PDB file of C-alpha atoms in Angstrom:
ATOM      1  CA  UNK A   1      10.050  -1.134  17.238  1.00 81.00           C
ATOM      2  CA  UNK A   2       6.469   0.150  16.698  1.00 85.00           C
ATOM      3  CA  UNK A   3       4.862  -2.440  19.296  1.00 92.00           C
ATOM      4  CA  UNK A   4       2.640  -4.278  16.650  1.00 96.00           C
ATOM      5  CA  UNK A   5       3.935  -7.558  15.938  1.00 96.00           C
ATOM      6  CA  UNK A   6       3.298 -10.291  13.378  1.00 97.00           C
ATOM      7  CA  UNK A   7       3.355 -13.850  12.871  1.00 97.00           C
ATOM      8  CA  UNK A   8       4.884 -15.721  10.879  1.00 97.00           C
ATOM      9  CA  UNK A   9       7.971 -13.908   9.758  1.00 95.00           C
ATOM     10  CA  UNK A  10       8.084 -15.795   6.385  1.00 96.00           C
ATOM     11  CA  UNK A  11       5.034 -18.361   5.333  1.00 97.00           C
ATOM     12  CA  UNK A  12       5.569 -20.749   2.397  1.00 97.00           C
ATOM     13  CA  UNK A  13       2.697 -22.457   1.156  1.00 97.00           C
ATOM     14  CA  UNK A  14       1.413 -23.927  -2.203  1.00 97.00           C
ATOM     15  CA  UNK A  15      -1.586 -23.306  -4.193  1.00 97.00           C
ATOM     16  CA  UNK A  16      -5.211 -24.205  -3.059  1.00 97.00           C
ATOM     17  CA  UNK A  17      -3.859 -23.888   0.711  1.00 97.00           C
ATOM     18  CA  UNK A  18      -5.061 -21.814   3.525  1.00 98.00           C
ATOM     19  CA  UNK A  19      -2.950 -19.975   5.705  1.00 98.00           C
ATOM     20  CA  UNK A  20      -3.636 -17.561   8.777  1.00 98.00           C
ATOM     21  CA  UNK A  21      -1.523 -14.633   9.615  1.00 98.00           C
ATOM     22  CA  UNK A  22      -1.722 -12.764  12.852  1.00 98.00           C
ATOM     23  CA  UNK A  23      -1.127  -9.831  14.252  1.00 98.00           C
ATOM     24  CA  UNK A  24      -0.871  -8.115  17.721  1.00 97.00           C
ATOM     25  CA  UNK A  25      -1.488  -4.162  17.664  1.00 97.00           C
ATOM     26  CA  UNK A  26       0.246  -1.878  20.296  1.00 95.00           C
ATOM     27  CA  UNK A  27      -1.142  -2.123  23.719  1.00 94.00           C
ATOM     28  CA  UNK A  28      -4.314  -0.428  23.996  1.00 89.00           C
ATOM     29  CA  UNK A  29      -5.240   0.614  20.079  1.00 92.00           C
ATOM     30  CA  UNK A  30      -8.076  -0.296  19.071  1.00 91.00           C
ATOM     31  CA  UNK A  31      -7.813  -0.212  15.636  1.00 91.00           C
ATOM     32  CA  UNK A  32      -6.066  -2.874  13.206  1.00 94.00           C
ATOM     33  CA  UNK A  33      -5.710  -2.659   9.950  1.00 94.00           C
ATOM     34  CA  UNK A  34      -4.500  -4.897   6.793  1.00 96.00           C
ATOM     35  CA  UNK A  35      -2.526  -4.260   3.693  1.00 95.00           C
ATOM     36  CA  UNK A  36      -1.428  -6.109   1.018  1.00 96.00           C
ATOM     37  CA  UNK A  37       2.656  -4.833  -0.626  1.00 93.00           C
ATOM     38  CA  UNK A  38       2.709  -7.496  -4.059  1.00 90.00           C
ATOM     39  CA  UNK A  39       5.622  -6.617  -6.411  1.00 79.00           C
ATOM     40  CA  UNK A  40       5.243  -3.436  -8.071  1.00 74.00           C
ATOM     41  CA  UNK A  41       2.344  -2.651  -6.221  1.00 81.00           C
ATOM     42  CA  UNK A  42       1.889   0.357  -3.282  1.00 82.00           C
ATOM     43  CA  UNK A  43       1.179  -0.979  -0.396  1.00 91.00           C
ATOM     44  CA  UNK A  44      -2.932  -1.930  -0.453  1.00 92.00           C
ATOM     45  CA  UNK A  45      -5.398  -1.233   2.186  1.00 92.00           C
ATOM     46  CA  UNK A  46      -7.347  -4.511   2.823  1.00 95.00           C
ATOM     47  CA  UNK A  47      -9.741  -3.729   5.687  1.00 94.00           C
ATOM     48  CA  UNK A  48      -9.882  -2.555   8.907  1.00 92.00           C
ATOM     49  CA  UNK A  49     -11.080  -3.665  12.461  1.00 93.00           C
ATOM     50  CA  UNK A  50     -12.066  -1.552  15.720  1.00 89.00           C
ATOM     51  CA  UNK A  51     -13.008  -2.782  18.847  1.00 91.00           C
ATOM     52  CA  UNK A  52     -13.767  -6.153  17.438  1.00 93.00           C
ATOM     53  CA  UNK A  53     -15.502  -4.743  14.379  1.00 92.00           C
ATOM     54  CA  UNK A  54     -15.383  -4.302  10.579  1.00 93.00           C
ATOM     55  CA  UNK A  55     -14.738  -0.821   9.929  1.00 88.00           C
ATOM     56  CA  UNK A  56     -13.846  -0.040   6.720  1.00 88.00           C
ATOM     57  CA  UNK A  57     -13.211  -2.704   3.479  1.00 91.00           C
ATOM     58  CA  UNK A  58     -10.998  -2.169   0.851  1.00 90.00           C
ATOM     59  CA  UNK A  59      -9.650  -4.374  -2.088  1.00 84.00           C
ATOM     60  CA  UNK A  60      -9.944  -7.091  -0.396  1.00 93.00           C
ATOM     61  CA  UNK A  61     -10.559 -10.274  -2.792  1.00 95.00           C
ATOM     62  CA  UNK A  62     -13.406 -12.491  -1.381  1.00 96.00           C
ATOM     63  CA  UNK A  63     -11.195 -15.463  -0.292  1.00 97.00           C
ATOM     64  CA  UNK A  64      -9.726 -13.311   2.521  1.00 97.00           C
ATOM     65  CA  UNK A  65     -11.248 -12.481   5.396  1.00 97.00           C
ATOM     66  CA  UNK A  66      -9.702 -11.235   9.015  1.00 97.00           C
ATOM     67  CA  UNK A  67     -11.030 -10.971  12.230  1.00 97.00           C
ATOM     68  CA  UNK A  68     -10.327  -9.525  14.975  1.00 97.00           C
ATOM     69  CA  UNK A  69     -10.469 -11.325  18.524  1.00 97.00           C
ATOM     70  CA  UNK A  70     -11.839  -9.686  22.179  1.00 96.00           C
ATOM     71  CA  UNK A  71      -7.974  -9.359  22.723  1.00 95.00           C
ATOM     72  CA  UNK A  72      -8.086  -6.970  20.158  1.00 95.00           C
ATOM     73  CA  UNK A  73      -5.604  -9.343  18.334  1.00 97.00           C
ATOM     74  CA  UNK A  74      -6.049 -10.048  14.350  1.00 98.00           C
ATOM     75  CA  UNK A  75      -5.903 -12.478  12.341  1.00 98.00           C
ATOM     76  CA  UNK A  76      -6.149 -12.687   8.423  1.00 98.00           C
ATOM     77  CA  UNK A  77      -7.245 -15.754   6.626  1.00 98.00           C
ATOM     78  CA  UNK A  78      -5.944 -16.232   3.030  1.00 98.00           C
ATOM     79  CA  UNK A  79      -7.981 -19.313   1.595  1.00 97.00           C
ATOM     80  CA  UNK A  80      -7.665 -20.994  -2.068  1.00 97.00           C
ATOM     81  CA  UNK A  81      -4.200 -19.320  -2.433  1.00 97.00           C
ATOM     82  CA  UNK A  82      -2.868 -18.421  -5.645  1.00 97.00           C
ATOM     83  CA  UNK A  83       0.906 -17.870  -7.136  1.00 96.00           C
ATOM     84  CA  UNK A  84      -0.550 -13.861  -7.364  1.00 94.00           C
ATOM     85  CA  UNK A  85      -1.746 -13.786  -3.488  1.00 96.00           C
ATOM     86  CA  UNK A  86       2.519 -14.296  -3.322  1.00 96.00           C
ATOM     87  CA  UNK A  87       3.383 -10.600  -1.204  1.00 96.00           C
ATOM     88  CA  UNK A  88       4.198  -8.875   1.911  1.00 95.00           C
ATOM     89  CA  UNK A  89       1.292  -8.666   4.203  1.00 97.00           C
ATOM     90  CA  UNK A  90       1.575  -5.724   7.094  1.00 96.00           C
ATOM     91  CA  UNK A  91      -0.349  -4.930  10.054  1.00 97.00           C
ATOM     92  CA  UNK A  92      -0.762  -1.735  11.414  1.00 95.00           C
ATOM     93  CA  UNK A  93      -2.893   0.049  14.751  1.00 94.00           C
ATOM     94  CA  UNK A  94      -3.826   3.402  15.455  1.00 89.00           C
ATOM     95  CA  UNK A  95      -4.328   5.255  18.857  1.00 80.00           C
ATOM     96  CA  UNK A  96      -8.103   5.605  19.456  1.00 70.00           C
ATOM     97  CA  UNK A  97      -8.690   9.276  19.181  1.00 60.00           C
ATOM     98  CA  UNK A  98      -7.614  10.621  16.111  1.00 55.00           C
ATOM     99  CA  UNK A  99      -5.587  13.255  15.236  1.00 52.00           C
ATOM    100  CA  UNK A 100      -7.330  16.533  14.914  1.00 52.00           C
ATOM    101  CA  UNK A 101      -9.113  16.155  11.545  1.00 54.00           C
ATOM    102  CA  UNK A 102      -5.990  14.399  10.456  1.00 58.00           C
ATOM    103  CA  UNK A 103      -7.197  10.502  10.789  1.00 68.00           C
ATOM    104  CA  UNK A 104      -4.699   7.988  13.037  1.00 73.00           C
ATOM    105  CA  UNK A 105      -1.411   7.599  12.454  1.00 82.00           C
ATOM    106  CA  UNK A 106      -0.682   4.395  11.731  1.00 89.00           C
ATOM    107  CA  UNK A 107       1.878   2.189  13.642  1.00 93.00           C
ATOM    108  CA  UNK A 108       2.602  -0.590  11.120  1.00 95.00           C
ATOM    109  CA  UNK A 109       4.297  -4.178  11.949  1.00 95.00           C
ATOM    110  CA  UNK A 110       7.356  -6.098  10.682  1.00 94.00           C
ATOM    111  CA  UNK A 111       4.970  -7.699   7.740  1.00 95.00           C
ATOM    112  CA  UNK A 112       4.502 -11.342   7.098  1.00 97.00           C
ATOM    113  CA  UNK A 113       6.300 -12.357   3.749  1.00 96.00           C
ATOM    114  CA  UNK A 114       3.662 -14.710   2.292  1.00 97.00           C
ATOM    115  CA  UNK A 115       5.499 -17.070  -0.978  1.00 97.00           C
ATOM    116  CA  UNK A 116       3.052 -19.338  -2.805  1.00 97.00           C
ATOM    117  CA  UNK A 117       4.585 -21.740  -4.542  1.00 96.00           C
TER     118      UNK A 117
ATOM    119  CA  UNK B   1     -11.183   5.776  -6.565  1.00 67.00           C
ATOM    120  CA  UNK B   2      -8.671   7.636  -4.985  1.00 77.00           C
ATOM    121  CA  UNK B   3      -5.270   8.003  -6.555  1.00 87.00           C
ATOM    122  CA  UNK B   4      -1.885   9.150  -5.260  1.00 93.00           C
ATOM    123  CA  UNK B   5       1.014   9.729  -7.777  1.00 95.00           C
ATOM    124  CA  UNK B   6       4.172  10.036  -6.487  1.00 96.00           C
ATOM    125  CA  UNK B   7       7.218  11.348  -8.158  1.00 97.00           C
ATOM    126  CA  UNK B   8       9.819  10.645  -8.919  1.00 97.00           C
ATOM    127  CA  UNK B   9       9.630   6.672  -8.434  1.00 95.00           C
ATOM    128  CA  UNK B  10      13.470   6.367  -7.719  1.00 96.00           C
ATOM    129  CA  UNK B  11      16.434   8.847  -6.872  1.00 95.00           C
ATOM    130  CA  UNK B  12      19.981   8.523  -6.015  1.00 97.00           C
ATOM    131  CA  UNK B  13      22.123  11.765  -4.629  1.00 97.00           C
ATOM    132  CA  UNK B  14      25.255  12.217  -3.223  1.00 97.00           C
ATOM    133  CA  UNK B  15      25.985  12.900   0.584  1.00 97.00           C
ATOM    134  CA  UNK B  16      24.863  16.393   1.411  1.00 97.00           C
ATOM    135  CA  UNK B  17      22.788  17.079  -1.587  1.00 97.00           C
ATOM    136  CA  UNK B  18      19.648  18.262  -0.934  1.00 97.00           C
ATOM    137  CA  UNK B  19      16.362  16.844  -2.196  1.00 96.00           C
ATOM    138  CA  UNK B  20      12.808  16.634  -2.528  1.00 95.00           C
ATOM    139  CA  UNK B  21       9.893  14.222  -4.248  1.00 94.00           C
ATOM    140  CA  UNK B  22       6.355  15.159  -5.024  1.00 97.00           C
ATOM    141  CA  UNK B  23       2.934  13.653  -3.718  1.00 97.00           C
ATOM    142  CA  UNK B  24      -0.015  14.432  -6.558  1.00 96.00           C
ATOM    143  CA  UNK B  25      -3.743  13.616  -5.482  1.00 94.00           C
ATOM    144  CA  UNK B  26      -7.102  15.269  -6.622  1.00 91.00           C
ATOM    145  CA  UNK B  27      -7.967  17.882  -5.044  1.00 86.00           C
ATOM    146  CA  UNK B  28     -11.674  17.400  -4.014  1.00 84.00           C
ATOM    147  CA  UNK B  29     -12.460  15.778  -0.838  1.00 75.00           C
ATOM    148  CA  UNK B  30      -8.811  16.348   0.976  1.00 84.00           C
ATOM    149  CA  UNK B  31      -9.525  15.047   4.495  1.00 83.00           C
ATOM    150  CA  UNK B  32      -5.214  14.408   5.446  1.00 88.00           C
ATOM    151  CA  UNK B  33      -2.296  13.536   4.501  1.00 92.00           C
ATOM    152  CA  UNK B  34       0.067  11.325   5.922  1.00 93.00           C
ATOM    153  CA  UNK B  35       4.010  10.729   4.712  1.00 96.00           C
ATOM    154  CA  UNK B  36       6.095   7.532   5.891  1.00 96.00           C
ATOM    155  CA  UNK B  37       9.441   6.378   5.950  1.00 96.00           C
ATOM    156  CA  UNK B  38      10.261   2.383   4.861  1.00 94.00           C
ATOM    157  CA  UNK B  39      13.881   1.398   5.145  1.00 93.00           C
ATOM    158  CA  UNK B  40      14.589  -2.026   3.923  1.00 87.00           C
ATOM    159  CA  UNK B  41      13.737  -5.016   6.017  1.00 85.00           C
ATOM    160  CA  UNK B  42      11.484  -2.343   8.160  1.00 89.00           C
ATOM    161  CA  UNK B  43       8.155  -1.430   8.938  1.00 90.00           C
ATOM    162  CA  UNK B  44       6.880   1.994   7.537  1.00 92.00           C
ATOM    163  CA  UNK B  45       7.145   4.565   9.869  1.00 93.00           C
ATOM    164  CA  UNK B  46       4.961   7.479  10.117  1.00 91.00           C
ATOM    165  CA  UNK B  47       6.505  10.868   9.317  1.00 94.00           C
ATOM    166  CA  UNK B  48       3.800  13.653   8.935  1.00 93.00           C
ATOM    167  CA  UNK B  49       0.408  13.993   9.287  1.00 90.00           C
ATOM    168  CA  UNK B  50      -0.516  17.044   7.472  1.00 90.00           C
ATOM    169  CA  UNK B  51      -4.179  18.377   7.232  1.00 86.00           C
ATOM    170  CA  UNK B  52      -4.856  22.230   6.438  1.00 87.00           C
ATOM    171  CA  UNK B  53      -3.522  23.784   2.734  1.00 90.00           C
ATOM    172  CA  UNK B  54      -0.337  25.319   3.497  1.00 91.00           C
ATOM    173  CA  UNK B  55       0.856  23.266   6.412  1.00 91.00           C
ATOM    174  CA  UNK B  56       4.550  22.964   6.822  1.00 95.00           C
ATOM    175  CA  UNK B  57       5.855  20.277   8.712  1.00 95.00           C
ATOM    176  CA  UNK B  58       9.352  19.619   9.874  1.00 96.00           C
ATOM    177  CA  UNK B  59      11.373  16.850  11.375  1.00 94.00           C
ATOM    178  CA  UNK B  60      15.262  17.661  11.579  1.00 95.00           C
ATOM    179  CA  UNK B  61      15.991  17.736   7.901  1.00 97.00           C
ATOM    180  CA  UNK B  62      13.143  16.857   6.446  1.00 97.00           C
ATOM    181  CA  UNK B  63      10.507  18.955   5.933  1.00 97.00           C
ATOM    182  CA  UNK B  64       7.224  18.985   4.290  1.00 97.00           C
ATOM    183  CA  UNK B  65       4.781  21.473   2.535  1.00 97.00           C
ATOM    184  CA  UNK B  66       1.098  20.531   1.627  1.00 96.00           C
ATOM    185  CA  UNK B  67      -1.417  22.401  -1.218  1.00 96.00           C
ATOM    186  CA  UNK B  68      -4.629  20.961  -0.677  1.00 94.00           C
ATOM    187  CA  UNK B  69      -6.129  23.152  -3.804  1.00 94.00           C
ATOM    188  CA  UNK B  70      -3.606  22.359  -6.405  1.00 94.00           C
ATOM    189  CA  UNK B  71      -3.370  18.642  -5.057  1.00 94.00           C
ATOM    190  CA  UNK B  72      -0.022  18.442  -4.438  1.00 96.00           C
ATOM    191  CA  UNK B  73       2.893  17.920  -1.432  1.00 97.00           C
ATOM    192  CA  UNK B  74       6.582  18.081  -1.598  1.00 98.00           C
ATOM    193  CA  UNK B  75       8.713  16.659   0.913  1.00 98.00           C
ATOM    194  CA  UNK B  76      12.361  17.976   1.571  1.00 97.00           C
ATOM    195  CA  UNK B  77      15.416  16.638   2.546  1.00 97.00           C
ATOM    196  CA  UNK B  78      18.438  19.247   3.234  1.00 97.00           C
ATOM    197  CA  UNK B  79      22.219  17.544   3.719  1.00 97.00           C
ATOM    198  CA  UNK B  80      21.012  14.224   2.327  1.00 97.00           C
ATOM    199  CA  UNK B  81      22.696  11.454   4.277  1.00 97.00           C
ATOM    200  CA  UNK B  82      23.450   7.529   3.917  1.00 96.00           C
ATOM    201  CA  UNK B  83      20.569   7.036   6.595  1.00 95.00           C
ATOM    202  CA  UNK B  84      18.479   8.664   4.817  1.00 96.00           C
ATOM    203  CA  UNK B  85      18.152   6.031   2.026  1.00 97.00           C
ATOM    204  CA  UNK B  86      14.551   4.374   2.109  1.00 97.00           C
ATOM    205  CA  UNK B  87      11.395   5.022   0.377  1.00 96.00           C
ATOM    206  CA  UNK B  88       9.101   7.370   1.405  1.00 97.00           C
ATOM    207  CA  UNK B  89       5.420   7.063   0.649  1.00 96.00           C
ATOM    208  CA  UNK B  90       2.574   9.276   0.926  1.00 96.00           C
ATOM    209  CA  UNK B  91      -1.107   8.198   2.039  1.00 94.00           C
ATOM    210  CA  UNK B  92      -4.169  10.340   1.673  1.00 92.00           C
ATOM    211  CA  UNK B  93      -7.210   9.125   3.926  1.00 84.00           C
ATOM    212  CA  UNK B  94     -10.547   8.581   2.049  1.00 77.00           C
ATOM    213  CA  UNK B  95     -13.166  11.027   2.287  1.00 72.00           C
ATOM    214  CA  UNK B  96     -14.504   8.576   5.243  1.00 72.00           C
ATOM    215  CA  UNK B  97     -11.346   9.039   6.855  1.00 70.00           C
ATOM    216  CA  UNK B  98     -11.301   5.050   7.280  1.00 74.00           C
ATOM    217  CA  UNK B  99      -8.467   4.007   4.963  1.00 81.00           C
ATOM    218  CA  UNK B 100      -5.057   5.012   3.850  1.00 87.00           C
ATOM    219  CA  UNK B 101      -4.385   5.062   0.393  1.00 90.00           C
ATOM    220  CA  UNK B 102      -0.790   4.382  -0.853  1.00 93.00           C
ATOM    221  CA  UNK B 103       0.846   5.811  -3.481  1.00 94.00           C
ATOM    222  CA  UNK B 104       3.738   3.566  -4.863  1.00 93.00           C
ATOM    223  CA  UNK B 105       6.459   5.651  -2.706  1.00 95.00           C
ATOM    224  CA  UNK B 106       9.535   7.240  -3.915  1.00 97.00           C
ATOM    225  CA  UNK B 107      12.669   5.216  -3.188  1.00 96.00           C
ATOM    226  CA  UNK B 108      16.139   7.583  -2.147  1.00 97.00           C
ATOM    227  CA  UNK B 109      19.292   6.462  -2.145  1.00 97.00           C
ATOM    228  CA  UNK B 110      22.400   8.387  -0.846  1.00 97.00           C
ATOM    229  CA  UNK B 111      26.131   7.698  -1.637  1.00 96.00           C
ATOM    230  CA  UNK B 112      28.956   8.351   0.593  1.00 92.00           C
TER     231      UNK B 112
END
C-alpha cells in the first residue's frame, strides 16, 4: 500500500458525460500528479500539482482539467468524454524534497479504471 | 519530445533463469532515471532512482546499471522467480525535472 488512494475503483460512463476522479496523496506530499495508461499506450504524464498549484502540463487534452484542493487532495475532471478517453487513470505523490539531483520518486495509487461506453 | 524505448516489450523465462531488459533514451539533457515495478491489479512501484553515468543500483536480485552517454540502462534479474512476473518500466524526468516520461515497460513472466 503506497498511501495514495483513489476514487472510484471502476467508473462507467457514456459519451458526452463528465466525470470527476479523485485522489488523496500520502500524508504530507505535496506533490500530485496525473497519468493517463490507454491500451497499448505507456503510462502518460497529464499534469502535475504542488502545494495547490499547476506545476508542470503534459499531454493533457483540453477537456481535462484537475485541481488540487487546500487539503492537498486532487481531483481530475474528464468533460465531453469520448469512447478513446476509455483507460486507467493513476495518481501518484512525491515527498517534497527531492532526491539529490534525481527528481521525486513517485508513490503512485491503485488507478481509477475509467470505461466509456 | 522525450522518448524512452524499452526492450524487449515481453519475456517469459523459466524459474532461476537469469535476465535482463534494456531502457534506450537520448542522451542529451539526462537529468534521472527512475525504474518501476507493476504487477497486475497493482500500482507501480518505484525501484531505482538512478542519476550519475555508471551508477549501479541493487535491490536483492535485481540490479541495475545506467550509461548516461550512450543513452542506455539495463536492469538485471539473477534466479528469476514466479514473483518476479510484472512489467517493469523505466521513466526519465524532463530536462525541467517536472515530469516522468514512460516508456511502454517490459512485461516478465516466470514459469515454475
Amino acid at each position: 500500500d503506497s498511501g495514495v488512494t483513489q476514487t472510484p475503483k471502476h467508473l462507467i460512463t457514456a459519451t458526452g458525460q463528465r466525470v470527476t476522479l479523485r485522489c488523496s496523496p500520502r500524508s504530507g506530499d505535496l506533490s500530485v500528479y496525473w497519468y493517463q495508461q490507454s491500451l497499448d499506450q505507456g503510462l502518460q504524464f497529464l499534469i502535475q500539482y504542488y502545494n495547490g498549484e499547476e506545476r508542470a502540463k503534459g499531454n493533457i487534452l483540453e477537456r481535462f482539467s484537475a485541481q488540487q484542493f487546500p487539503d492537498l487532495h486532487s481531483e481530475l475532471n474528464l468533460s465531453s468524454l469520448e469512447l478513446g478517453d476509455s483507460a486507467l487513470y493513476f495518481c501518484a505523490s512525491s515527498p517534497n524534497r527531492p532526491l539529490a539531483g534525481g527528481g521525486n520518486e513517485q508513490y503512485f495509487g491503485p488507478g481509477t479504471r475509467l470505461t466509456v461506453t | 519530445i522525450l522518448n524512452v524505448e524499452q526492450s524487449p516489450q515481453s519475456l517469459h523465462v523459466q524459474e532461476g533463469d537469469s535476465t535482463n531488459f534494456t531502457c534506450s533514451f537520448p542522451s542529451s539533457n539526462f537529468y534521472a532515471l527512475h525504474w518501476y515495478r507493476w504487477e497486475t491489479a497493482k500500482s507501480p512501484e518505484a525501484l531505482f532512482v538512478m542519476t550519475l553515468n555508471g551508477d549501479e543500483k541493487k535491490k536483492g536480485r535485481i540490479s541495475a546499471t545506467l550509461n548516461t552517454k550512450e543513452g542506455y540502462s539495463y536492469l538485471y534479474i539473477k534466479g528469476s522467480q514466479p514473483e518476479d512476473s510484472a512489467t517493469y518500466l523505466c521513466a526519465l524526468y524532463n530536462q525541467a525535472g517536472t515530469a516522468l516520461i514512460f516508456g511502454k515497460g517490459t512485461t516478465l513472466s516466470v514459469s515454475s
